[in-house]
């Protein structure tokens, strides 16, 4: 084939899960999370505390944040978790399969939210986010993009004739019955290197809650709420990739084909 996924059986470079609160996380709550490092120290041993730059109403300021990670010998993280501003971000750079990766990420969310429910019981979850970054490698300089991607409403026609380097960005809202709308952003580009060209595809989703979820009142159901919400975003990501990819590549990375989009 003229294209191959970044990994042997999938193309995912990284996946980031986020829980977004309706209001900011207070400094004392950040401190409580930092002091609870022992709860996940074995899997995320590195820890650092730093102010995070934020912008509001045209002004830039700083907010407290804490970062945990499992760091590779080269200094890059294979897993990380950041608690800052109004979000918890958990990112995996060593993706295998959804069930294993999401189960680990959900465990971190549940532990941190339990801490926050004691220090800041009024906090409410307003949305969840999922960002999946896929990479495909073109082994030919003058690669035929239409053998990897197929024309569809999400991709502009010009990229199929743009040559080796190009960039395209699109966004839309999806509204499902009985649920709040989901924001989608698809960012794709081609990056030439000395030996190949990397086709990067980043799909960001933000799924809003029908109504804010108070983390104290719903403490026993937080895991279930996150499971249902993130599963919906995961399925939407798979449907989009099936819509974008040629059937041969979609099948190669375990997504099925365009005749089976309800995965």
PDB file of N, CA, C and O in Angstrom, residues 63-100:
ATOM      1  N   UNK A  63      -3.299  30.972  36.508  1.00  0.00           N
ATOM      2  CA  UNK A  63      -4.095  30.195  37.448  1.00  0.00           C
ATOM      3  C   UNK A  63      -3.269  29.000  37.907  1.00  0.00           C
ATOM      4  O   UNK A  63      -2.452  28.485  37.142  1.00  0.00           O
ATOM      5  N   UNK A  64      -3.449  28.550  39.151  1.00  0.00           N
ATOM      6  CA  UNK A  64      -2.657  27.427  39.643  1.00  0.00           C
ATOM      7  C   UNK A  64      -3.034  26.128  38.939  1.00  0.00           C
ATOM      8  O   UNK A  64      -4.189  25.915  38.558  1.00  0.00           O
ATOM      9  N   UNK A  65      -2.053  25.261  38.750  1.00  0.00           N
ATOM     10  CA  UNK A  65      -2.305  23.965  38.134  1.00  0.00           C
ATOM     11  C   UNK A  65      -1.297  22.938  38.609  1.00  0.00           C
ATOM     12  O   UNK A  65      -0.220  23.288  39.106  1.00  0.00           O
ATOM     13  N   UNK A  66      -1.628  21.660  38.463  1.00  0.00           N
ATOM     14  CA  UNK A  66      -0.721  20.583  38.840  1.00  0.00           C
ATOM     15  C   UNK A  66      -0.709  19.547  37.722  1.00  0.00           C
ATOM     16  O   UNK A  66      -1.739  19.263  37.093  1.00  0.00           O
ATOM     17  N   UNK A  67       0.479  19.000  37.449  1.00  0.00           N
ATOM     18  CA  UNK A  67       0.705  18.088  36.331  1.00  0.00           C
ATOM     19  C   UNK A  67       1.339  16.810  36.855  1.00  0.00           C
ATOM     20  O   UNK A  67       2.288  16.853  37.638  1.00  0.00           O
ATOM     21  N   UNK A  68       0.814  15.665  36.416  1.00  0.00           N
ATOM     22  CA  UNK A  68       1.360  14.360  36.767  1.00  0.00           C
ATOM     23  C   UNK A  68       1.642  13.603  35.475  1.00  0.00           C
ATOM     24  O   UNK A  68       0.930  13.770  34.480  1.00  0.00           O
ATOM     25  N   UNK A  69       2.666  12.736  35.485  1.00  0.00           N
ATOM     26  CA  UNK A  69       2.985  12.018  34.254  1.00  0.00           C
ATOM     27  C   UNK A  69       3.812  10.776  34.520  1.00  0.00           C
ATOM     28  O   UNK A  69       4.473  10.652  35.560  1.00  0.00           O
ATOM     29  N   UNK A  70       3.753   9.868  33.563  1.00  0.00           N
ATOM     30  CA  UNK A  70       4.735   8.788  33.460  1.00  0.00           C
ATOM     31  C   UNK A  70       5.637   9.177  32.305  1.00  0.00           C
ATOM     32  O   UNK A  70       5.180   9.283  31.162  1.00  0.00           O
ATOM     33  N   UNK A  71       6.909   9.404  32.591  1.00  0.00           N
ATOM     34  CA  UNK A  71       7.825   9.994  31.614  1.00  0.00           C
ATOM     35  C   UNK A  71       8.757   8.923  31.044  1.00  0.00           C
ATOM     36  O   UNK A  71       9.319   8.111  31.782  1.00  0.00           O
ATOM     37  N   UNK A  72       8.911   8.937  29.733  1.00  0.00           N
ATOM     38  CA  UNK A  72       9.841   8.031  29.054  1.00  0.00           C
ATOM     39  C   UNK A  72      11.286   8.498  29.281  1.00  0.00           C
ATOM     40  O   UNK A  72      11.527   9.624  29.708  1.00  0.00           O
ATOM     41  N   UNK A  73      12.262   7.644  28.965  1.00  0.00           N
ATOM     42  CA  UNK A  73      13.672   8.044  29.123  1.00  0.00           C
ATOM     43  C   UNK A  73      14.040   9.294  28.336  1.00  0.00           C
ATOM     44  O   UNK A  73      14.938  10.043  28.748  1.00  0.00           O
ATOM     45  N   UNK A  74      13.341   9.572  27.213  1.00  0.00           N
ATOM     46  CA  UNK A  74      13.662  10.764  26.427  1.00  0.00           C
ATOM     47  C   UNK A  74      12.991  12.022  26.965  1.00  0.00           C
ATOM     48  O   UNK A  74      13.130  13.109  26.407  1.00  0.00           O
ATOM     49  N   UNK A  75      12.249  11.888  28.070  1.00  0.00           N
ATOM     50  CA  UNK A  75      11.616  13.041  28.695  1.00  0.00           C
ATOM     51  C   UNK A  75      10.185  13.303  28.272  1.00  0.00           C
ATOM     52  O   UNK A  75       9.509  14.160  28.854  1.00  0.00           O
ATOM     53  N   UNK A  76       9.698  12.583  27.283  1.00  0.00           N
ATOM     54  CA  UNK A  76       8.312  12.772  26.830  1.00  0.00           C
ATOM     55  C   UNK A  76       7.383  11.869  27.631  1.00  0.00           C
ATOM     56  O   UNK A  76       7.761  10.766  28.036  1.00  0.00           O
ATOM     57  N   UNK A  77       6.150  12.309  27.887  1.00  0.00           N
ATOM     58  CA  UNK A  77       5.228  11.498  28.681  1.00  0.00           C
ATOM     59  C   UNK A  77       4.547  10.414  27.839  1.00  0.00           C
ATOM     60  O   UNK A  77       4.252  10.623  26.657  1.00  0.00           O
ATOM     61  N   UNK A  78       4.305   9.255  28.452  1.00  0.00           N
ATOM     62  CA  UNK A  78       3.462   8.244  27.807  1.00  0.00           C
ATOM     63  C   UNK A  78       2.024   8.401  28.300  1.00  0.00           C
ATOM     64  O   UNK A  78       1.070   8.081  27.583  1.00  0.00           O
ATOM     65  N   UNK A  79       1.874   8.894  29.533  1.00  0.00           N
ATOM     66  CA  UNK A  79       0.582   9.253  30.115  1.00  0.00           C
ATOM     67  C   UNK A  79       0.767  10.552  30.889  1.00  0.00           C
ATOM     68  O   UNK A  79       1.831  10.781  31.474  1.00  0.00           O
ATOM     69  N   UNK A  80      -0.261  11.378  30.918  1.00  0.00           N
ATOM     70  CA  UNK A  80      -0.187  12.593  31.737  1.00  0.00           C
ATOM     71  C   UNK A  80      -1.574  12.973  32.224  1.00  0.00           C
ATOM     72  O   UNK A  80      -2.591  12.598  31.630  1.00  0.00           O
ATOM     73  N   UNK A  81      -1.605  13.716  33.317  1.00  0.00           N
ATOM     74  CA  UNK A  81      -2.850  14.273  33.840  1.00  0.00           C
ATOM     75  C   UNK A  81      -2.579  15.688  34.324  1.00  0.00           C
ATOM     76  O   UNK A  81      -1.619  15.922  35.058  1.00  0.00           O
ATOM     77  N   UNK A  82      -3.413  16.626  33.908  1.00  0.00           N
ATOM     78  CA  UNK A  82      -3.302  18.021  34.322  1.00  0.00           C
ATOM     79  C   UNK A  82      -4.611  18.454  34.969  1.00  0.00           C
ATOM     80  O   UNK A  82      -5.691  18.187  34.433  1.00  0.00           O
ATOM     81  N   UNK A  83      -4.516  19.097  36.115  1.00  0.00           N
ATOM     82  CA  UNK A  83      -5.686  19.661  36.791  1.00  0.00           C
ATOM     83  C   UNK A  83      -5.422  21.152  36.922  1.00  0.00           C
ATOM     84  O   UNK A  83      -4.506  21.571  37.638  1.00  0.00           O
ATOM     85  N   UNK A  84      -6.207  21.957  36.218  1.00  0.00           N
ATOM     86  CA  UNK A  84      -5.955  23.402  36.204  1.00  0.00           C
ATOM     87  C   UNK A  84      -7.168  24.143  35.659  1.00  0.00           C
ATOM     88  O   UNK A  84      -7.958  23.584  34.886  1.00  0.00           O
ATOM     89  N   UNK A  85      -7.291  25.385  36.061  1.00  0.00           N
ATOM     90  CA  UNK A  85      -8.325  26.315  35.595  1.00  0.00           C
ATOM     91  C   UNK A  85      -9.715  25.730  35.895  1.00  0.00           C
ATOM     92  O   UNK A  85     -10.204  25.827  37.007  1.00  0.00           O
ATOM     93  N   UNK A  86     -10.364  25.112  34.904  1.00  0.00           N
ATOM     94  CA  UNK A  86     -11.679  24.504  35.143  1.00  0.00           C
ATOM     95  C   UNK A  86     -11.773  23.124  34.509  1.00  0.00           C
ATOM     96  O   UNK A  86     -12.848  22.652  34.170  1.00  0.00           O
ATOM     97  N   UNK A  87     -10.593  22.441  34.372  1.00  0.00           N
ATOM     98  CA  UNK A  87     -10.571  21.171  33.649  1.00  0.00           C
ATOM     99  C   UNK A  87      -9.661  20.145  34.299  1.00  0.00           C
ATOM    100  O   UNK A  87      -8.691  20.493  34.975  1.00  0.00           O
ATOM    101  N   UNK A  88      -9.989  18.886  34.023  1.00  0.00           N
ATOM    102  CA  UNK A  88      -9.071  17.769  34.250  1.00  0.00           C
ATOM    103  C   UNK A  88      -8.784  17.184  32.878  1.00  0.00           C
ATOM    104  O   UNK A  88      -9.709  16.775  32.165  1.00  0.00           O
ATOM    105  N   UNK A  89      -7.515  17.147  32.498  1.00  0.00           N
ATOM    106  CA  UNK A  89      -7.102  16.553  31.225  1.00  0.00           C
ATOM    107  C   UNK A  89      -6.288  15.300  31.503  1.00  0.00           C
ATOM    108  O   UNK A  89      -5.340  15.335  32.302  1.00  0.00           O
ATOM    109  N   UNK A  90      -6.636  14.209  30.842  1.00  0.00           N
ATOM    110  CA  UNK A  90      -5.849  12.983  30.909  1.00  0.00           C
ATOM    111  C   UNK A  90      -5.487  12.612  29.474  1.00  0.00           C
ATOM    112  O   UNK A  90      -6.368  12.453  28.630  1.00  0.00           O
ATOM    113  N   UNK A  91      -4.177  12.492  29.205  1.00  0.00           N
ATOM    114  CA  UNK A  91      -3.734  12.229  27.841  1.00  0.00           C
ATOM    115  C   UNK A  91      -2.854  10.990  27.788  1.00  0.00           C
ATOM    116  O   UNK A  91      -1.975  10.798  28.638  1.00  0.00           O
ATOM    117  N   UNK A  92      -3.109  10.161  26.780  1.00  0.00           N
ATOM    118  CA  UNK A  92      -2.355   8.921  26.570  1.00  0.00           C
ATOM    119  C   UNK A  92      -1.627   9.013  25.236  1.00  0.00           C
ATOM    120  O   UNK A  92      -2.254   9.246  24.191  1.00  0.00           O
ATOM    121  N   UNK A  93      -0.312   8.807  25.263  1.00  0.00           N
ATOM    122  CA  UNK A  93       0.504   8.804  24.053  1.00  0.00           C
ATOM    123  C   UNK A  93       0.972   7.385  23.722  1.00  0.00           C
ATOM    124  O   UNK A  93       1.867   7.196  22.898  1.00  0.00           O
ATOM    125  N   UNK A  94       0.371   6.403  24.370  1.00  0.00           N
ATOM    126  CA  UNK A  94       0.742   5.002  24.174  1.00  0.00           C
ATOM    127  C   UNK A  94      -0.538   4.193  24.003  1.00  0.00           C
ATOM    128  O   UNK A  94      -0.839   3.283  24.767  1.00  0.00           O
ATOM    129  N   UNK A  95      -1.294   4.538  22.981  1.00  0.00           N
ATOM    130  CA  UNK A  95      -2.624   3.961  22.783  1.00  0.00           C
ATOM    131  C   UNK A  95      -2.523   2.508  22.344  1.00  0.00           C
ATOM    132  O   UNK A  95      -1.661   2.133  21.544  1.00  0.00           O
ATOM    133  N   UNK A  96      -3.421   1.693  22.890  1.00  0.00           N
ATOM    134  CA  UNK A  96      -3.529   0.305  22.442  1.00  0.00           C
ATOM    135  C   UNK A  96      -4.940   0.082  21.914  1.00  0.00           C
ATOM    136  O   UNK A  96      -5.178   0.112  20.714  1.00  0.00           O
ATOM    137  N   UNK A  97      -5.899  -0.081  22.838  1.00  0.00           N
ATOM    138  CA  UNK A  97      -7.298  -0.192  22.459  1.00  0.00           C
ATOM    139  C   UNK A  97      -8.137   0.627  23.426  1.00  0.00           C
ATOM    140  O   UNK A  97      -7.762   0.869  24.566  1.00  0.00           O
ATOM    141  N   UNK A  98      -9.303   1.037  22.953  1.00  0.00           N
ATOM    142  CA  UNK A  98     -10.156   1.949  23.707  1.00  0.00           C
ATOM    143  C   UNK A  98     -10.450   1.447  25.109  1.00  0.00           C
ATOM    144  O   UNK A  98     -10.317   2.199  26.082  1.00  0.00           O
ATOM    145  N   UNK A  99     -10.882   0.231  25.246  1.00  0.00           N
ATOM    146  CA  UNK A  99     -11.333  -0.267  26.541  1.00  0.00           C
ATOM    147  C   UNK A  99     -10.240  -0.138  27.601  1.00  0.00           C
ATOM    148  O   UNK A  99     -10.489   0.316  28.720  1.00  0.00           O
ATOM    149  N   UNK A 100      -9.019  -0.539  27.258  1.00  0.00           N
ATOM    150  CA  UNK A 100      -7.931  -0.480  28.235  1.00  0.00           C
ATOM    151  C   UNK A 100      -7.570   0.965  28.569  1.00  0.00           C
ATOM    152  O   UNK A 100      -7.423   1.333  29.739  1.00  0.00           O
TER     153      UNK A 100
END
